[in-house]
JSON list of C-alpha atoms in Angstrom, two decimals:
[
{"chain": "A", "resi": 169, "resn": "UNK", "atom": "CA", "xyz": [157.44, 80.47, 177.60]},
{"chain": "A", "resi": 170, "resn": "UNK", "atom": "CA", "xyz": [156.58, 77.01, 179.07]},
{"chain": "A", "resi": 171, "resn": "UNK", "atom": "CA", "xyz": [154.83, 73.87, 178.02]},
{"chain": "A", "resi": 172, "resn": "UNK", "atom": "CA", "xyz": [151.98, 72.10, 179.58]},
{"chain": "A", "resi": 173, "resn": "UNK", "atom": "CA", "xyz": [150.95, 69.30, 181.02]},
{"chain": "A", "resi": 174, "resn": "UNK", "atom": "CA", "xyz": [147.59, 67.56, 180.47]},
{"chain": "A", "resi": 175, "resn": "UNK", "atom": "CA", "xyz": [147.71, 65.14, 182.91]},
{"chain": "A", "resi": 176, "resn": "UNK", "atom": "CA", "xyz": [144.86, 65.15, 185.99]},
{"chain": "A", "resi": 177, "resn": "UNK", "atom": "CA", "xyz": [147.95, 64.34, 187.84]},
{"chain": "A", "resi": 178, "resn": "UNK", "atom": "CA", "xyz": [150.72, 66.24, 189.75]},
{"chain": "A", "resi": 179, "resn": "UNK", "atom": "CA", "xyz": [154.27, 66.11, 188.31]},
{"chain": "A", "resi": 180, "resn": "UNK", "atom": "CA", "xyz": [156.22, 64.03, 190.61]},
{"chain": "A", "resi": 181, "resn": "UNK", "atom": "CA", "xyz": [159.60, 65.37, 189.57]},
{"chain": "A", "resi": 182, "resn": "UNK", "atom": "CA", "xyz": [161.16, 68.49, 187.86]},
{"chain": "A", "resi": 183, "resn": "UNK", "atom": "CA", "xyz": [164.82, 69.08, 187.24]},
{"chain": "A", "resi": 184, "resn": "UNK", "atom": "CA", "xyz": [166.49, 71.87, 184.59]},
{"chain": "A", "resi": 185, "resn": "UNK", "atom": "CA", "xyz": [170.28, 72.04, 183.39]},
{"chain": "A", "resi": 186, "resn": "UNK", "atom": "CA", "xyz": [172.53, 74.54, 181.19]},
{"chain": "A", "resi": 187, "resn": "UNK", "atom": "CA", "xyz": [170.82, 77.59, 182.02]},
{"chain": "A", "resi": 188, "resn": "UNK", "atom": "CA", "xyz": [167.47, 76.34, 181.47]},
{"chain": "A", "resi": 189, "resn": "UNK", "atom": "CA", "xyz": [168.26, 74.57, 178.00]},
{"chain": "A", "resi": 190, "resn": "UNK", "atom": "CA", "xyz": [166.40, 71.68, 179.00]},
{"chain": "A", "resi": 191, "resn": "UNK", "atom": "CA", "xyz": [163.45, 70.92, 181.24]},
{"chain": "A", "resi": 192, "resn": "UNK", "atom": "CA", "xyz": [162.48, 67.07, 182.24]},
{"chain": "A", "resi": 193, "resn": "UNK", "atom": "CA", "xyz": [159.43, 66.51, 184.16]},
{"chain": "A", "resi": 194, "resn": "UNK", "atom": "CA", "xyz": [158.19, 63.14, 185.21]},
{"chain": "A", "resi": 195, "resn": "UNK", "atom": "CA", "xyz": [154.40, 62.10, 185.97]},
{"chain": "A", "resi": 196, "resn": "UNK", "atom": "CA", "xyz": [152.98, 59.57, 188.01]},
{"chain": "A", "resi": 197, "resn": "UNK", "atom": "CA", "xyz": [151.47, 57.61, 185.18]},
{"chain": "A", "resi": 198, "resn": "UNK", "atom": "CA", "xyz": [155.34, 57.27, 183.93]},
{"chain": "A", "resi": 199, "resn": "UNK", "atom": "CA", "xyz": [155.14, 59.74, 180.90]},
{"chain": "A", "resi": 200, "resn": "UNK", "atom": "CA", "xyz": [158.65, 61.77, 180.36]},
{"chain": "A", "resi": 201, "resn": "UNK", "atom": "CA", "xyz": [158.38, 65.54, 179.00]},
{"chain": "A", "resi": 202, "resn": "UNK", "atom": "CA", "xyz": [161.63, 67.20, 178.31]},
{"chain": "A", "resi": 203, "resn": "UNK", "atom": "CA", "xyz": [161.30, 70.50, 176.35]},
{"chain": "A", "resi": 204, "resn": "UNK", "atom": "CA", "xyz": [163.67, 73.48, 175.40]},
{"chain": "A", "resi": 205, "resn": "UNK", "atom": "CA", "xyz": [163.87, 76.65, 176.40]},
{"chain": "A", "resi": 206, "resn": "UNK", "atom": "CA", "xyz": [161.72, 78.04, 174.50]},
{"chain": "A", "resi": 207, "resn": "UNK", "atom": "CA", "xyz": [159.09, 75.92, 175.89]},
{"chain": "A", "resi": 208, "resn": "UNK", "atom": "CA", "xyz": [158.89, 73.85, 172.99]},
{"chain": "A", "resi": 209, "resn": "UNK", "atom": "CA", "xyz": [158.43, 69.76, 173.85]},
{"chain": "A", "resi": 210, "resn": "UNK", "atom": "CA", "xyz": [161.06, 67.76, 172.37]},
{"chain": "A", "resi": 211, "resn": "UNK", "atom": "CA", "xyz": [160.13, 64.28, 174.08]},
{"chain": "A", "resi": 212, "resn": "UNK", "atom": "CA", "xyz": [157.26, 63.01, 175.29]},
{"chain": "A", "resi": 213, "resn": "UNK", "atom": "CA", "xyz": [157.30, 58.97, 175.95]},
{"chain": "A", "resi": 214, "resn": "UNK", "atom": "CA", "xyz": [157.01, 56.46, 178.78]},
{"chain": "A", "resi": 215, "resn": "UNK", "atom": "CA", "xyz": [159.85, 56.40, 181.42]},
{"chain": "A", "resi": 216, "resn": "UNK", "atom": "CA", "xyz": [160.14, 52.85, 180.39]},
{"chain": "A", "resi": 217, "resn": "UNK", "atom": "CA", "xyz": [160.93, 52.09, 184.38]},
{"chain": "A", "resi": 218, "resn": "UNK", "atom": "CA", "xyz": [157.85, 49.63, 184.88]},
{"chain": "A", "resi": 219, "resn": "UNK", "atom": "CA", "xyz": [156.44, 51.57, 188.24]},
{"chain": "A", "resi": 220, "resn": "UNK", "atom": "CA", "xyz": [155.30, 54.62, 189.60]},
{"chain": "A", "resi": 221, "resn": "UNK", "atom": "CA", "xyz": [158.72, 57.41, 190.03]},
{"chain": "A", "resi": 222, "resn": "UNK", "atom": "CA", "xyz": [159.32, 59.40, 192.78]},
{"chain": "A", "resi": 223, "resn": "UNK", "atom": "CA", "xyz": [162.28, 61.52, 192.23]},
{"chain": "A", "resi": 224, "resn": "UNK", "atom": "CA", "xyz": [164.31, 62.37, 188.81]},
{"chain": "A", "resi": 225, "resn": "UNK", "atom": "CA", "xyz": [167.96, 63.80, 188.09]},
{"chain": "A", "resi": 226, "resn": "UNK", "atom": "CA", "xyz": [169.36, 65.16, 184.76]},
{"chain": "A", "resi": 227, "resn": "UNK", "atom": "CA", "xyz": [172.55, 64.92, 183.64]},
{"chain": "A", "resi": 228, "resn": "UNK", "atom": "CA", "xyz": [174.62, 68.57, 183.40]},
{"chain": "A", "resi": 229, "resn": "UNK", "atom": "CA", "xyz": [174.90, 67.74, 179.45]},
{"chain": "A", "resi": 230, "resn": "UNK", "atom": "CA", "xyz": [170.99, 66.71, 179.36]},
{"chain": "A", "resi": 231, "resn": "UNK", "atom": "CA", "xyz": [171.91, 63.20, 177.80]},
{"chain": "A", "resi": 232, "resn": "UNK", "atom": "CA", "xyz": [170.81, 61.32, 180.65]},
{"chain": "A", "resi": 233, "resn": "UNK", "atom": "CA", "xyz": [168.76, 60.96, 183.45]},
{"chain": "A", "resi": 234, "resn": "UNK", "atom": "CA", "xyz": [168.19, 58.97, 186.77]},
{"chain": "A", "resi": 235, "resn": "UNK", "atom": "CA", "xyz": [164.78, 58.00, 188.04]},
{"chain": "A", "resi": 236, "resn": "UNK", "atom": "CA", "xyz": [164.16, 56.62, 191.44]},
{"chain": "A", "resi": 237, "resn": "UNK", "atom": "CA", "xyz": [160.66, 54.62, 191.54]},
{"chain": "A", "resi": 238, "resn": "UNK", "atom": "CA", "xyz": [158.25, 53.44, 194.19]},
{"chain": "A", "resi": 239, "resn": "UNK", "atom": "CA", "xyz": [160.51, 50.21, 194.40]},
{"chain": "A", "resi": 240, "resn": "UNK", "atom": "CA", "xyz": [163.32, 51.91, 195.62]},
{"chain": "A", "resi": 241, "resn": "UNK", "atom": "CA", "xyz": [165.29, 51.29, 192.31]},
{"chain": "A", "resi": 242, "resn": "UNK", "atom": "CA", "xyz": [167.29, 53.05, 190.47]},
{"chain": "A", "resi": 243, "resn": "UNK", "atom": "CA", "xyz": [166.55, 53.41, 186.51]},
{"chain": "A", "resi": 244, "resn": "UNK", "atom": "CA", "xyz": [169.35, 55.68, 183.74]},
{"chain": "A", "resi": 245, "resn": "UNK", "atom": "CA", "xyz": [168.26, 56.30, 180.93]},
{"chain": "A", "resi": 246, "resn": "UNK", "atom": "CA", "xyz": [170.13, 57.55, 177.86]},
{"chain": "A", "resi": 247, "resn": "UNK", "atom": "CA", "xyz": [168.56, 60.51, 175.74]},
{"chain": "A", "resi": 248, "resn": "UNK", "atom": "CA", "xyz": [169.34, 60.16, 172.27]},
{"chain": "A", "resi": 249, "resn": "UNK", "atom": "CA", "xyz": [168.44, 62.32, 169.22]},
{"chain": "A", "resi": 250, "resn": "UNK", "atom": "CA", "xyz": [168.70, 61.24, 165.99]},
{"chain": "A", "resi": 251, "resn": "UNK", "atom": "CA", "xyz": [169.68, 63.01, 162.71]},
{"chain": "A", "resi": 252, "resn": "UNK", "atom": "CA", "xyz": [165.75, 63.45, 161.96]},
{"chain": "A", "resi": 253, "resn": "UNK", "atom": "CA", "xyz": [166.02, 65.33, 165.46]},
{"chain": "A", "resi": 254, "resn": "UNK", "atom": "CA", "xyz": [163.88, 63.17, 166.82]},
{"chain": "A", "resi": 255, "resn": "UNK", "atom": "CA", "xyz": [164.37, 62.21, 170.29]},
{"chain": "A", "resi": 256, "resn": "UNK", "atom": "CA", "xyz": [163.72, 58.89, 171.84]},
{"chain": "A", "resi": 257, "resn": "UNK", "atom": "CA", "xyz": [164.83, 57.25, 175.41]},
{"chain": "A", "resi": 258, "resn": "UNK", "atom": "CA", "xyz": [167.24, 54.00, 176.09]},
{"chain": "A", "resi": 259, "resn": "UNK", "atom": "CA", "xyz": [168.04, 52.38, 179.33]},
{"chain": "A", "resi": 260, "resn": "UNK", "atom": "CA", "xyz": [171.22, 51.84, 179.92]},
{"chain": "A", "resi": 261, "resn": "UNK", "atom": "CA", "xyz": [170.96, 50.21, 183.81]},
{"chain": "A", "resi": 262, "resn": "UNK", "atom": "CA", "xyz": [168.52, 49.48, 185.86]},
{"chain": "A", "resi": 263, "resn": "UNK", "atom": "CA", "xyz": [169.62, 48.44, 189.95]},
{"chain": "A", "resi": 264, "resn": "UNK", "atom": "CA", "xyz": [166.80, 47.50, 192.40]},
{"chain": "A", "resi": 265, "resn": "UNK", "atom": "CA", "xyz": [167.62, 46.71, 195.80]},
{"chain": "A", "resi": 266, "resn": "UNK", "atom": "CA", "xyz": [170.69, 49.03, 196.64]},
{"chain": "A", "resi": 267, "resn": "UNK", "atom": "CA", "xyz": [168.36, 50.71, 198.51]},
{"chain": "A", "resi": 268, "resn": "UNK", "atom": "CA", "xyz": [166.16, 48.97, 201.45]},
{"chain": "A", "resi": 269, "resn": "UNK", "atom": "CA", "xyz": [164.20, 51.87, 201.94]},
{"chain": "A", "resi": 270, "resn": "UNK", "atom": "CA", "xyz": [162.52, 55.26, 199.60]},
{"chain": "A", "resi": 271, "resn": "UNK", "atom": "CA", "xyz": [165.18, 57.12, 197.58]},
{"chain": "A", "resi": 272, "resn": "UNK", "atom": "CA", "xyz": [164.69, 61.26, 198.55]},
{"chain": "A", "resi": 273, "resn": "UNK", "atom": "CA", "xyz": [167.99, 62.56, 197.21]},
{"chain": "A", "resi": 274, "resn": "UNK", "atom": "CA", "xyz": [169.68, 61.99, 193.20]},
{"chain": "A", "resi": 275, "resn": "UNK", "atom": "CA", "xyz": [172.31, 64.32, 192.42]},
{"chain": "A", "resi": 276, "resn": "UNK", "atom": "CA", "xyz": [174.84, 64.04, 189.34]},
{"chain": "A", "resi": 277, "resn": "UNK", "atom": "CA", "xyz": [178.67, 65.20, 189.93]},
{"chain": "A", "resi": 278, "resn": "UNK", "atom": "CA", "xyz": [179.07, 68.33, 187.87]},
{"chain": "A", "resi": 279, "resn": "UNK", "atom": "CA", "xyz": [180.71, 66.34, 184.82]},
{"chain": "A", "resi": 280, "resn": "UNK", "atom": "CA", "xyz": [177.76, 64.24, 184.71]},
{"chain": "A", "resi": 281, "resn": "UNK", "atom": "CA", "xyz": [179.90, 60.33, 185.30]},
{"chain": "A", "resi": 282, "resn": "UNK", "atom": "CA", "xyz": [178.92, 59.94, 188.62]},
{"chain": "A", "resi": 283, "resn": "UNK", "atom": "CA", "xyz": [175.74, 60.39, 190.56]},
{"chain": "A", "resi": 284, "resn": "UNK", "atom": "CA", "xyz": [174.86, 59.35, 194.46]},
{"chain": "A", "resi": 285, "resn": "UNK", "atom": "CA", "xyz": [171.36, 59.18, 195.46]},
{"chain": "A", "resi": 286, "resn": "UNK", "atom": "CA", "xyz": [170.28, 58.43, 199.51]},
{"chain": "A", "resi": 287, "resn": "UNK", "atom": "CA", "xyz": [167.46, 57.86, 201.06]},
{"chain": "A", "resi": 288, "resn": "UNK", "atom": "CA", "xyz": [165.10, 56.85, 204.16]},
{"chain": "A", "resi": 289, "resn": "UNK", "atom": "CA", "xyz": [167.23, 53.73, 204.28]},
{"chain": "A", "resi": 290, "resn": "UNK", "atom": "CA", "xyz": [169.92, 55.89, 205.79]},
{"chain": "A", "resi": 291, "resn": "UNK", "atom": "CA", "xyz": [172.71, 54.57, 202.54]},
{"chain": "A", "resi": 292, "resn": "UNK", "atom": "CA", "xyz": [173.96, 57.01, 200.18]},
{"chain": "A", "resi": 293, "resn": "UNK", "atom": "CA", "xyz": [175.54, 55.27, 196.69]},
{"chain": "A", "resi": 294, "resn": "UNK", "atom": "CA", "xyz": [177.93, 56.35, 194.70]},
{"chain": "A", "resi": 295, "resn": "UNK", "atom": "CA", "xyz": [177.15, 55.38, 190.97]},
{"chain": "A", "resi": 296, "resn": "UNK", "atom": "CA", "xyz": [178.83, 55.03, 187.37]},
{"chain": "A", "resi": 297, "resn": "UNK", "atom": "CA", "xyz": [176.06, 57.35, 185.63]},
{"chain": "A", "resi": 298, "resn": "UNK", "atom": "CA", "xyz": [177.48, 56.53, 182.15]},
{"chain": "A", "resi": 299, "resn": "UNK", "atom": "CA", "xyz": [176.93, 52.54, 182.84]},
{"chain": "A", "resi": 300, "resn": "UNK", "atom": "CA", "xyz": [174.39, 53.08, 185.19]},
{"chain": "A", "resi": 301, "resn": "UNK", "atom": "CA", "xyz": [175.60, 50.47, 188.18]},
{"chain": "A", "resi": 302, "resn": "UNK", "atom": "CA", "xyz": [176.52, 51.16, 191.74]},
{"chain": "A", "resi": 303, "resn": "UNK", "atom": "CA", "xyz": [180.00, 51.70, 192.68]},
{"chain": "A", "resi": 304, "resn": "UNK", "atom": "CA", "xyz": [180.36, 52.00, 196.38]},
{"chain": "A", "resi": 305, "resn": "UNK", "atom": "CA", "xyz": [178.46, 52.88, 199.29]},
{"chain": "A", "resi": 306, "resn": "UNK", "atom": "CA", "xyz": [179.42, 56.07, 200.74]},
{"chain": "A", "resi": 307, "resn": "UNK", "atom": "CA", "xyz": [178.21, 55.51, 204.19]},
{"chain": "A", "resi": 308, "resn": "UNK", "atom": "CA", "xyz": [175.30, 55.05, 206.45]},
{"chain": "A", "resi": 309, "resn": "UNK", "atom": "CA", "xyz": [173.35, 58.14, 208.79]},
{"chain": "A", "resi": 310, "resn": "UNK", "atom": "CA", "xyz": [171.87, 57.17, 211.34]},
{"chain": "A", "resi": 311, "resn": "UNK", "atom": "CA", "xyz": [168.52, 57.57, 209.86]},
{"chain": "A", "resi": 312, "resn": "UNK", "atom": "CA", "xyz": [167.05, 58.82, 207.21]},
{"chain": "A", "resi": 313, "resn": "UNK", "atom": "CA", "xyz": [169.07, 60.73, 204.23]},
{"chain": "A", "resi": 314, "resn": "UNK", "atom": "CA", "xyz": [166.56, 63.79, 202.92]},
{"chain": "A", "resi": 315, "resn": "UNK", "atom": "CA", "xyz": [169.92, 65.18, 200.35]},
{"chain": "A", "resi": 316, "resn": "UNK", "atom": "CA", "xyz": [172.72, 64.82, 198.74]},
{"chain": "A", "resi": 317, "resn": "UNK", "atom": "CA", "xyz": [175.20, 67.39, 196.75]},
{"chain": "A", "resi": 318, "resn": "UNK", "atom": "CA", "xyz": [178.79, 67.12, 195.19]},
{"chain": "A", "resi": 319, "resn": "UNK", "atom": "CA", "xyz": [181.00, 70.12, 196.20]},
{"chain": "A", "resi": 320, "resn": "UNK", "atom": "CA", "xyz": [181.28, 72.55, 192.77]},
{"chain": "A", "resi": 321, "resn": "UNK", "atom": "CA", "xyz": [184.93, 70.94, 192.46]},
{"chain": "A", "resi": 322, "resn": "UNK", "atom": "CA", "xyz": [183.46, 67.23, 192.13]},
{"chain": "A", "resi": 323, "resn": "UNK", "atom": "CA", "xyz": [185.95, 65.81, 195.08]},
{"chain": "A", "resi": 324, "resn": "UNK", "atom": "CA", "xyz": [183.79, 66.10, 197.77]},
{"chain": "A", "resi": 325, "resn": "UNK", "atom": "CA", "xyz": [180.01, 64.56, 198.44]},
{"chain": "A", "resi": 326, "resn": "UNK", "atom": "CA", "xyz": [177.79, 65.72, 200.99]},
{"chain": "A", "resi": 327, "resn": "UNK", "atom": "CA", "xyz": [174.63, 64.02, 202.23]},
{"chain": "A", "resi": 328, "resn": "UNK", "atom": "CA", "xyz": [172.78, 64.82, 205.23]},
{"chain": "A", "resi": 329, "resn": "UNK", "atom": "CA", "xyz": [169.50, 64.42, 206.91]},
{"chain": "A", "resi": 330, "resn": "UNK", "atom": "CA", "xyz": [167.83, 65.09, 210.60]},
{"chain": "A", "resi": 331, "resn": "UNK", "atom": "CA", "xyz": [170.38, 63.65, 212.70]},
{"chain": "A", "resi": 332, "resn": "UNK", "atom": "CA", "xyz": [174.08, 63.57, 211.19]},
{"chain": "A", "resi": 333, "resn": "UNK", "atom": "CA", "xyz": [175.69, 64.60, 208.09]},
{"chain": "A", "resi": 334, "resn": "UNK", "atom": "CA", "xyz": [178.39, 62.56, 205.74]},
{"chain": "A", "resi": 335, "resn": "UNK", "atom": "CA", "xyz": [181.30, 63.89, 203.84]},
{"chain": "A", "resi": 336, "resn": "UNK", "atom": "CA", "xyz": [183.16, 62.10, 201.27]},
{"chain": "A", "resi": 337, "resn": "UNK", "atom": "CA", "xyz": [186.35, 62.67, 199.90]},
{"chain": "A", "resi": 338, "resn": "UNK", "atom": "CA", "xyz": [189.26, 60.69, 198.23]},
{"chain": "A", "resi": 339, "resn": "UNK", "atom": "CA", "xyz": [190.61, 59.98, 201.93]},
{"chain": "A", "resi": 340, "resn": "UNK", "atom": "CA", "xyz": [187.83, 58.51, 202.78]},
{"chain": "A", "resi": 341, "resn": "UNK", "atom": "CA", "xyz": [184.21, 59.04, 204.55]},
{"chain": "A", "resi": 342, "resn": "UNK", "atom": "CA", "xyz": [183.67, 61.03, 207.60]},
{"chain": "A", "resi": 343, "resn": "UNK", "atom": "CA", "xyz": [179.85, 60.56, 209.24]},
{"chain": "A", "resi": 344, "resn": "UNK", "atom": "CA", "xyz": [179.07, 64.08, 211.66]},
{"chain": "A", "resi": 345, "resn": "UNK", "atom": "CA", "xyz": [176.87, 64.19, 214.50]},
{"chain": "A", "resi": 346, "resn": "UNK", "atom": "CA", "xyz": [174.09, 66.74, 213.76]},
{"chain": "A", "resi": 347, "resn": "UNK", "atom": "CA", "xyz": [173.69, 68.02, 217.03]}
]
């Protein structure tokens, strides 16, 4: 079973967790869908992010997810159900400017406190998903950055794009010549 969306408009972003236990689209116009596996939608509501997204995450636990907009910001947002069950989204940080150029990669780390995204800027950031602020930069391709993945462990972080590849580790950051 799925839901629908009415919108003229192509969904800009998809992303599932827990077996399919919750799906979160994004439009362009902003609006948020999230619905259960049964195809049933349990949120629809404005991204609250102020400008067109481009790219979301969500969380492993499907409490929280990133959205990367056409500023090249970075929005989380909490998702919170009360004891009515209904379900209603709350920012909890907002960071423009980390990246210079468009975001193409958000990926959470598998327990869900840390994310990276990376983009055409070349940067990939390492973030504090529960407070939702940039920790560290992880290192710099090149050029442009088209993904990014944590190994399954959660020690290692992976980003790569045309012309070199990064690896990240507790020992520090090691950039890899593509060719």
């Amino acid at each position: 079973a799925g839901g629908r969306s009415d919108s003229a408009e192509r969904v800009v972003g998809v992303t599932a967790v827990g077996e399919g236990v919750q799906i979160a689209s994004l439009e362009p116009d902003g609006c948020l869908r999230i619905w259960d596996e049964s195809g049933k939608l349990s949120l629809e509501a404005p991204s609250q992010i102020g400008a067109a997204a481009i790219l979301i995450a969500l969380a492993p636990a499907g409490d929280r997810l990133i959205v990367a907009d056409e500023r090249n910001a970075v929005s989380f947002l909490a998702i919170r159900r009360d004891d009515t069950g209904k379900t209603s989204l709350h920012r909890i940080g907002w960071e423009p400017g980390r990246h210079t150029g468009a975001i193409r990669a958000i990926t959470f780390h598998p327990d869900g406190d840390l994310a990276v995204t990376a983009g055409d800027d070349g940067q990939a950031w390492l973030w504090d998903a529960r407070a939702g602020r940039a920790l560290v930069r992880l290192g710099t391709h090149p050029g442009p950055i088209s993904w990014a993945t944590f190994s399954p462990a959660g020690d290692q972080v992976f980003t790569g794009g045309a012309e070199a590849w990064i690896r990240a580790n507790r020992s520090g950051v090691r950039v890899m010549s593509a060719g």
